[in-house]
mmCIF file of C-alpha atoms in Angstrom:
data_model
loop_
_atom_site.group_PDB
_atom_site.id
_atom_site.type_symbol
_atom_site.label_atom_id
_atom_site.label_comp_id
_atom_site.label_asym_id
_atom_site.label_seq_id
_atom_site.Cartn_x
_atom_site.Cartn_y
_atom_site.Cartn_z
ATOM 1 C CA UNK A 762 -12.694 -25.634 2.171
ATOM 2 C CA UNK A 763 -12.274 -24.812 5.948
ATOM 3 C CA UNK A 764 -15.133 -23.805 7.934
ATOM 4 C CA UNK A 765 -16.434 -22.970 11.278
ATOM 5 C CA UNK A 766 -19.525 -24.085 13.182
ATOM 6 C CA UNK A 767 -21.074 -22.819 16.198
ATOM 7 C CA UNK A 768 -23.868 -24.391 17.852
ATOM 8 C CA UNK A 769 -26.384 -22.497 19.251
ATOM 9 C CA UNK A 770 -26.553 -18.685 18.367
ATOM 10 C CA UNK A 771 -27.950 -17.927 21.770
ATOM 11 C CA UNK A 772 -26.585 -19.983 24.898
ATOM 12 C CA UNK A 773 -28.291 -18.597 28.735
ATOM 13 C CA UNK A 774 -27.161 -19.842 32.114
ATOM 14 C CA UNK A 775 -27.210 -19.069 35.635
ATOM 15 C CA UNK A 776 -24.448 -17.025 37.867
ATOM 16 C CA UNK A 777 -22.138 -19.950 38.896
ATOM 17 C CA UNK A 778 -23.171 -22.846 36.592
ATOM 18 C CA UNK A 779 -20.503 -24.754 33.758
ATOM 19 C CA UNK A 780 -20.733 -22.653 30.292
ATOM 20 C CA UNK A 781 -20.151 -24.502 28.038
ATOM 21 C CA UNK A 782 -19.951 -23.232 23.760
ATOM 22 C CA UNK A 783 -19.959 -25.324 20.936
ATOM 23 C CA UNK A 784 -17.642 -25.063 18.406
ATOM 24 C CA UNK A 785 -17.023 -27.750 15.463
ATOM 25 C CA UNK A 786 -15.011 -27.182 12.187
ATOM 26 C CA UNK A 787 -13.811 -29.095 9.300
ATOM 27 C CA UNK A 788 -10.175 -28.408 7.645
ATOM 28 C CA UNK A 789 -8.117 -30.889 5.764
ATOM 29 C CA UNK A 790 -4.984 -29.898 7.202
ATOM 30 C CA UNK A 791 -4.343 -29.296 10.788
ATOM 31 C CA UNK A 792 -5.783 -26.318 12.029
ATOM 32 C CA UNK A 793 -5.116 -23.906 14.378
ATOM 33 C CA UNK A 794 -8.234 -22.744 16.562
ATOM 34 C CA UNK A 795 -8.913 -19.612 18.436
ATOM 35 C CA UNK A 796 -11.770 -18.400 21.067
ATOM 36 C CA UNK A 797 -12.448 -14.551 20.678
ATOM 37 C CA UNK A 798 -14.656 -12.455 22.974
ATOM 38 C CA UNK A 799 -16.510 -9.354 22.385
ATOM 39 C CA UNK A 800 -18.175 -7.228 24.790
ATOM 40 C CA UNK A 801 -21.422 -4.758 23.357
ATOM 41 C CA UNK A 802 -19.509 -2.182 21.451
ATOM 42 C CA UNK A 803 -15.937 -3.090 21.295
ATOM 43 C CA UNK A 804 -13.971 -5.320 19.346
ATOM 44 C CA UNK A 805 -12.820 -9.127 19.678
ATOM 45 C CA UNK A 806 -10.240 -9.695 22.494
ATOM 46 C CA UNK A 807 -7.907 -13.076 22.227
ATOM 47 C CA UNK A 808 -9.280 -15.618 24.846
ATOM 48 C CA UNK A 809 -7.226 -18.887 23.749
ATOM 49 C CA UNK A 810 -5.763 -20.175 20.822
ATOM 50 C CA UNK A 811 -4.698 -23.882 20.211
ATOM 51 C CA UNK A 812 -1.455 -24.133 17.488
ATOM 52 C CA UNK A 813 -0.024 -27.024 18.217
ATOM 53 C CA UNK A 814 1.182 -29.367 21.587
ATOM 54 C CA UNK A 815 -1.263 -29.291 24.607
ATOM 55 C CA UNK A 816 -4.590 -30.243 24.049
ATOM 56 C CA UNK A 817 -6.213 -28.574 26.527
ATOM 57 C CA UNK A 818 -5.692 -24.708 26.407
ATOM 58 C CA UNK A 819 -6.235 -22.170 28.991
ATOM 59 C CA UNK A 820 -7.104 -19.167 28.566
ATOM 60 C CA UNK A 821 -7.969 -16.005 30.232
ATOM 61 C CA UNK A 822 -10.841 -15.127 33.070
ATOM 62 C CA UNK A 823 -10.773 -18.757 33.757
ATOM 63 C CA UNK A 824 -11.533 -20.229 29.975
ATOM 64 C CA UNK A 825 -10.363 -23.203 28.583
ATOM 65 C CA UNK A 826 -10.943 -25.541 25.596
ATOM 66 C CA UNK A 827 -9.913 -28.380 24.184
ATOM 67 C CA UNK A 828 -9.148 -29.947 21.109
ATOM 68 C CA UNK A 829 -10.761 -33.053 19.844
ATOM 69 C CA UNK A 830 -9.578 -33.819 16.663
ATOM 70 C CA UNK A 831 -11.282 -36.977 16.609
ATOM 71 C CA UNK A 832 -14.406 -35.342 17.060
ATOM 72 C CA UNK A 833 -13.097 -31.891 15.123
ATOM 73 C CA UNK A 834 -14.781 -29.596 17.906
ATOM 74 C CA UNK A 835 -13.086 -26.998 20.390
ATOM 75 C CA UNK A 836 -15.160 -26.401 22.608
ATOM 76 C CA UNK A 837 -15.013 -23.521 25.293
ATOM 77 C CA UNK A 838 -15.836 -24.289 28.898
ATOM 78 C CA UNK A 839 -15.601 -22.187 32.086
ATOM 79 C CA UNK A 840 -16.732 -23.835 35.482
ATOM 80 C CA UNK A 841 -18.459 -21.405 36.871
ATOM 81 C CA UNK A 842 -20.227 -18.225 35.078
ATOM 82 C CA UNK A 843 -20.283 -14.982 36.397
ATOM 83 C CA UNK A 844 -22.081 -11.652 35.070
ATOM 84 C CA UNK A 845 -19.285 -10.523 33.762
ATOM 85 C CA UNK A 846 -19.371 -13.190 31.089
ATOM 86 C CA UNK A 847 -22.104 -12.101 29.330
ATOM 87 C CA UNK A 848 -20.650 -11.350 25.574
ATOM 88 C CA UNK A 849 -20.569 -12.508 22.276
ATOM 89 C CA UNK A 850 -18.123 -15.814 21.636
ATOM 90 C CA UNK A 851 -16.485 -16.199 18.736
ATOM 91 C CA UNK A 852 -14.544 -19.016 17.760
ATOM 92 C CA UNK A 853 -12.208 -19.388 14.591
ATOM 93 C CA UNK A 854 -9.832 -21.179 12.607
ATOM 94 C CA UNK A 855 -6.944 -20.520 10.569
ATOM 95 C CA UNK A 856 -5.014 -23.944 8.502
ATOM 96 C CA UNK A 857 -1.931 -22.263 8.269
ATOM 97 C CA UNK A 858 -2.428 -21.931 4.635
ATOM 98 C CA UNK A 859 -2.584 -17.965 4.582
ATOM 99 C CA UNK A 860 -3.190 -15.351 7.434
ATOM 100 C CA UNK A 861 -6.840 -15.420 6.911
ATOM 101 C CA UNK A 862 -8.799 -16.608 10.155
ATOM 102 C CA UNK A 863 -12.411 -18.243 9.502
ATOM 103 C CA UNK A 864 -14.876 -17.402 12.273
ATOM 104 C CA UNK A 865 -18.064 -18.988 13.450
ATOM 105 C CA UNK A 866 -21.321 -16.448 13.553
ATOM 106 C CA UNK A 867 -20.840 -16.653 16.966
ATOM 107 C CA UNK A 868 -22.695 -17.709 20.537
ATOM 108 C CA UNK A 869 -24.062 -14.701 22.970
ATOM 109 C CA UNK A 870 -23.815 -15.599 26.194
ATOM 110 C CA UNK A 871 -26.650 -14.782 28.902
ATOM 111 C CA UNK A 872 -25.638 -14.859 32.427
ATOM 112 C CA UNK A 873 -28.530 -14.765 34.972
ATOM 113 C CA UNK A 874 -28.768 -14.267 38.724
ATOM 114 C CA UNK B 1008 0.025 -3.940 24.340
ATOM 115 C CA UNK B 1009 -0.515 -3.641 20.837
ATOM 116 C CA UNK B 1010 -3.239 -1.346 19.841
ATOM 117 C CA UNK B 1011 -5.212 -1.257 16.930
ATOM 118 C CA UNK B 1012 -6.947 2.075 16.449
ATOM 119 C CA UNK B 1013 -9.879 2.490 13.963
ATOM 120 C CA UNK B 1014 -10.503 6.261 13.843
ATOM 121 C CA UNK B 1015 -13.972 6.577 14.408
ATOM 122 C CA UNK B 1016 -17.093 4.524 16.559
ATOM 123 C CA UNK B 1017 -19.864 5.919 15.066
ATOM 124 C CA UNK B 1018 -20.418 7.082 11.646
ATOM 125 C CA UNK B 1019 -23.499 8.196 9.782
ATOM 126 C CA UNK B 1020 -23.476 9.025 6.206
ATOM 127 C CA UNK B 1021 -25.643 9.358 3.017
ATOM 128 C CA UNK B 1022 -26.481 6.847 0.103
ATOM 129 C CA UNK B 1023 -23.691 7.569 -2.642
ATOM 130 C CA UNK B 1024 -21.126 9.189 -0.313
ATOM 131 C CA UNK B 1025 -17.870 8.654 0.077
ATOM 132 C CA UNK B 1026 -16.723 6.665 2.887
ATOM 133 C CA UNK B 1027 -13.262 6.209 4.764
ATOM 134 C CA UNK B 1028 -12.662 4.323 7.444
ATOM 135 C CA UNK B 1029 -9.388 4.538 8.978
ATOM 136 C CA UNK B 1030 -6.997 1.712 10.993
ATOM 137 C CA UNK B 1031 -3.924 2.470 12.445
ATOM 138 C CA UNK B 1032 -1.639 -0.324 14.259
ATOM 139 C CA UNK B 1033 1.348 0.157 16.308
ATOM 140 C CA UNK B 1034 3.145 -2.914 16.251
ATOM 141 C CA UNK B 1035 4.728 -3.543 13.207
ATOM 142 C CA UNK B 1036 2.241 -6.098 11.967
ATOM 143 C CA UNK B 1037 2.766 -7.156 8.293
ATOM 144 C CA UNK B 1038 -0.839 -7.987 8.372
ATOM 145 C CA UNK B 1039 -3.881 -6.293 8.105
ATOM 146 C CA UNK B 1040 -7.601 -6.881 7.981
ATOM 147 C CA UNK B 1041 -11.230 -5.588 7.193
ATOM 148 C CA UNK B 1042 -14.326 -7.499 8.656
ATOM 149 C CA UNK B 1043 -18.005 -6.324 8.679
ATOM 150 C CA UNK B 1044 -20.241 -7.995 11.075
ATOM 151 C CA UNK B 1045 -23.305 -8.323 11.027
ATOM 152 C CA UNK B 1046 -25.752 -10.145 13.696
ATOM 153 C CA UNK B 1047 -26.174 -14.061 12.503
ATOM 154 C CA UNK B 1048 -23.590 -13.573 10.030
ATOM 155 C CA UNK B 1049 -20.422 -13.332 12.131
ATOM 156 C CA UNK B 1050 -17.341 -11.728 11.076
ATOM 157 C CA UNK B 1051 -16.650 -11.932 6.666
ATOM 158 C CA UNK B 1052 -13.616 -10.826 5.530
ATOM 159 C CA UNK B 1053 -13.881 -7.563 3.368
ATOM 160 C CA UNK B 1054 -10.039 -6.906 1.940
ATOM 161 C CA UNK B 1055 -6.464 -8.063 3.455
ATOM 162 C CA UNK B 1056 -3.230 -6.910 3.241
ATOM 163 C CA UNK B 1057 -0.173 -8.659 4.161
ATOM 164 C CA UNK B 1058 2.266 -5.582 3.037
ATOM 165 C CA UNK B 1059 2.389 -2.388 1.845
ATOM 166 C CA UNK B 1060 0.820 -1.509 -1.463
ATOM 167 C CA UNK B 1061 -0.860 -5.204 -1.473
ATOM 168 C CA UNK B 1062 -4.218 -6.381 -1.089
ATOM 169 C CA UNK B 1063 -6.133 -9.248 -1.934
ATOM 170 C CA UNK B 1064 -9.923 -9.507 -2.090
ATOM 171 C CA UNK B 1065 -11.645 -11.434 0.724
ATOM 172 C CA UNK B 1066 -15.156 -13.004 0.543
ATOM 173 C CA UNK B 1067 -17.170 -9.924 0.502
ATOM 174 C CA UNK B 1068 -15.051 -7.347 -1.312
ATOM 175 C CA UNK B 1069 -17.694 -6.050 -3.679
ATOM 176 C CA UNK B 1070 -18.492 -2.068 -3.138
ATOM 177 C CA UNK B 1071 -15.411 -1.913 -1.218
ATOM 178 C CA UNK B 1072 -11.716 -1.033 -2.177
ATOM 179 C CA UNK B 1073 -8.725 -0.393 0.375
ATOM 180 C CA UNK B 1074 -5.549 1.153 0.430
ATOM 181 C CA UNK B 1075 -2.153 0.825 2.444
ATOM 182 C CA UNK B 1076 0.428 3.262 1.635
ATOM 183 C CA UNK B 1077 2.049 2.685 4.775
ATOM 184 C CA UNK B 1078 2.613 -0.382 7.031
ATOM 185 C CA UNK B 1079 1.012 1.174 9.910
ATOM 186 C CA UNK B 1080 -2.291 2.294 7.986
ATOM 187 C CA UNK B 1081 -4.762 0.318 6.600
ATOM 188 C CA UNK B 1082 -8.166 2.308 5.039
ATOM 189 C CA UNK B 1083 -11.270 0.677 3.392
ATOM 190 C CA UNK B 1084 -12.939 3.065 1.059
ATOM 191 C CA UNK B 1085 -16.661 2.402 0.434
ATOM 192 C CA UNK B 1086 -16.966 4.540 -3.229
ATOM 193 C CA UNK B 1087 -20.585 5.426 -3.134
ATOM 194 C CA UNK B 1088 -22.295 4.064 0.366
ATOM 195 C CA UNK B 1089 -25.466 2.044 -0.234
ATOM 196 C CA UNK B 1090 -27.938 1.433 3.059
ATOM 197 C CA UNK B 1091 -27.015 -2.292 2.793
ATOM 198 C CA UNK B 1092 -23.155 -1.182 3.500
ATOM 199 C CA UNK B 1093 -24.852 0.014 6.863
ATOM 200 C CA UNK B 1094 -23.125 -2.571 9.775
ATOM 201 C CA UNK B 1095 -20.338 -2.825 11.840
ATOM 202 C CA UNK B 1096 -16.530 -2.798 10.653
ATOM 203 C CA UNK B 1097 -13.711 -4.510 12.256
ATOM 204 C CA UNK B 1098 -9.930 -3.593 11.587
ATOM 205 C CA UNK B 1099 -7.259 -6.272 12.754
ATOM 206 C CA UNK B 1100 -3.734 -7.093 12.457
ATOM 207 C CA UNK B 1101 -1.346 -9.723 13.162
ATOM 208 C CA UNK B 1102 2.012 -11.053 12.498
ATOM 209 C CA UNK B 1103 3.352 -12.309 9.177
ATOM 210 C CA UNK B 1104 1.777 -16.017 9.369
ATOM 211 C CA UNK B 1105 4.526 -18.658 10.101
ATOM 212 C CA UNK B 1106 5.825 -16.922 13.470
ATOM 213 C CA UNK B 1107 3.575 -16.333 16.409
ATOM 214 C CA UNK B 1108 0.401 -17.380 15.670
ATOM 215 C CA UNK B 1109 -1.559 -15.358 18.612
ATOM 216 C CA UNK B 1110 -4.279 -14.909 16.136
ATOM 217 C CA UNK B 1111 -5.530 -11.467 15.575
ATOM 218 C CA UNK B 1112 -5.611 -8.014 17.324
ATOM 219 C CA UNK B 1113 -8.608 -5.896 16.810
ATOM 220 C CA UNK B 1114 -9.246 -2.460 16.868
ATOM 221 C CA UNK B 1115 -12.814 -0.799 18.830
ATOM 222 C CA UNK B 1116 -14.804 -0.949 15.470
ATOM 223 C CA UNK B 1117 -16.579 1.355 13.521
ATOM 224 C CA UNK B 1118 -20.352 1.493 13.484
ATOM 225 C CA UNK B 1119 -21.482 2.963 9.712
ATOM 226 C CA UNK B 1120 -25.351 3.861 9.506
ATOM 227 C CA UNK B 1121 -25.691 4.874 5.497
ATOM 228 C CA UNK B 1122 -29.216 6.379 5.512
#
């Protein structure tokens, strides 16, 4: 069975330092991964997605991840936080198999001055 | 943009109502979705549909059922609301799998307090 893991349910860092959230899963077929954000009260936005190609992905507000499948992690990095960042993380997985994505419990982000 | 629309953000109803929660998409998605989330627990997948008049159970589909007489419109029905229903709900929809994989779009969510 396919299955997401997030490390750390709470991650906190300074305005300007690397963020950096853990994300590990196990599939048996090549997956594709995704990094979802969610600010208080609204839903998940689309940050990055991996299919296929390009290990390293880019996404948006200056995210990126990339794809280890030696180590089966994706994890999310952005050089420098700002406040703005401060949200839940949500990373997820989908084999190709059905429609049906498979999401960590997610990773909520602290940003401090 | 592709909007998902879930028709209410805060709900508060009474053990053994009930419930409908609405999601409307505007893109023509042949899929659609029904999360809860709840804090430590993540997102679990309630019901999906991947066409009209279809559904399939997801992990947590007990005390729920759905409905999706149109492609646009997507409802999850909670027959008689219990205080452990109480949580968030997430609607999303996406392509039919095999094309564009850009993952999911999400509507707002729907905050259900059953007291």
């Amino acid at each position: 069975a396919q299955s997401v893991t997030q490390l750390g349910s709470h991650v906190s860092v300074s305005e300007g330092a690397l963020v950096l959230l853990r994300c590990n899963y196990s599939s048996s077929v090549p997956p594709y991964l995704f990094w979802y954000v969610q600010y208080p009260n609204q839903g998940l936005q689309l940050l990055l997605k991996y299919t296929t190609g390009a290990t390293l992905v880019k996404g948006i507000n200056g995210f990126e991840a990339e794809f280890k499948k030696s180590e089966t992690s994706f994890h999310l990095t952005k050089p420098s936080a700002h406040m703005s960042d401060a949200a839940e993380y949500f990373c997820a997985l989908n084999t190709g198999t059905a429609s049906k994505l498979t999401f960590g419990t997610g990773t909520r982000l602290q940003v401090t001055l | 943009d592709v909007k998902v629309t879930q028709s209410s953000r805060y709900l508060v109803k009474r053990t053994g109502e009930k419930v409908f929660l609405e999601c409307v998409q505007d893109m023509d998605h042949e899929n659609m979705f029904w999360y809860r989330q709840d804090p430590g627990l993540g997102l679990r997948l309630i019901y999906f549909s991947y066409d009209v008049k279809m559904k399939e159970k997801g992990d947590i589909p007990e005390g729920y059922s759905v409905s999706r007489e149109k492609k646009e419109r997507f409802s999850l029905i909670l027959e008689s609301a219990s205080t452990n229903q109480t949580s968030m709900y997430l609607c999303a929809s996406s392509l039919l799998w095999g094309y564009e994989n850009y993952g999911y779009t999400f509507g707002s969510g729907t905050r259900l307090t059953v007291v």
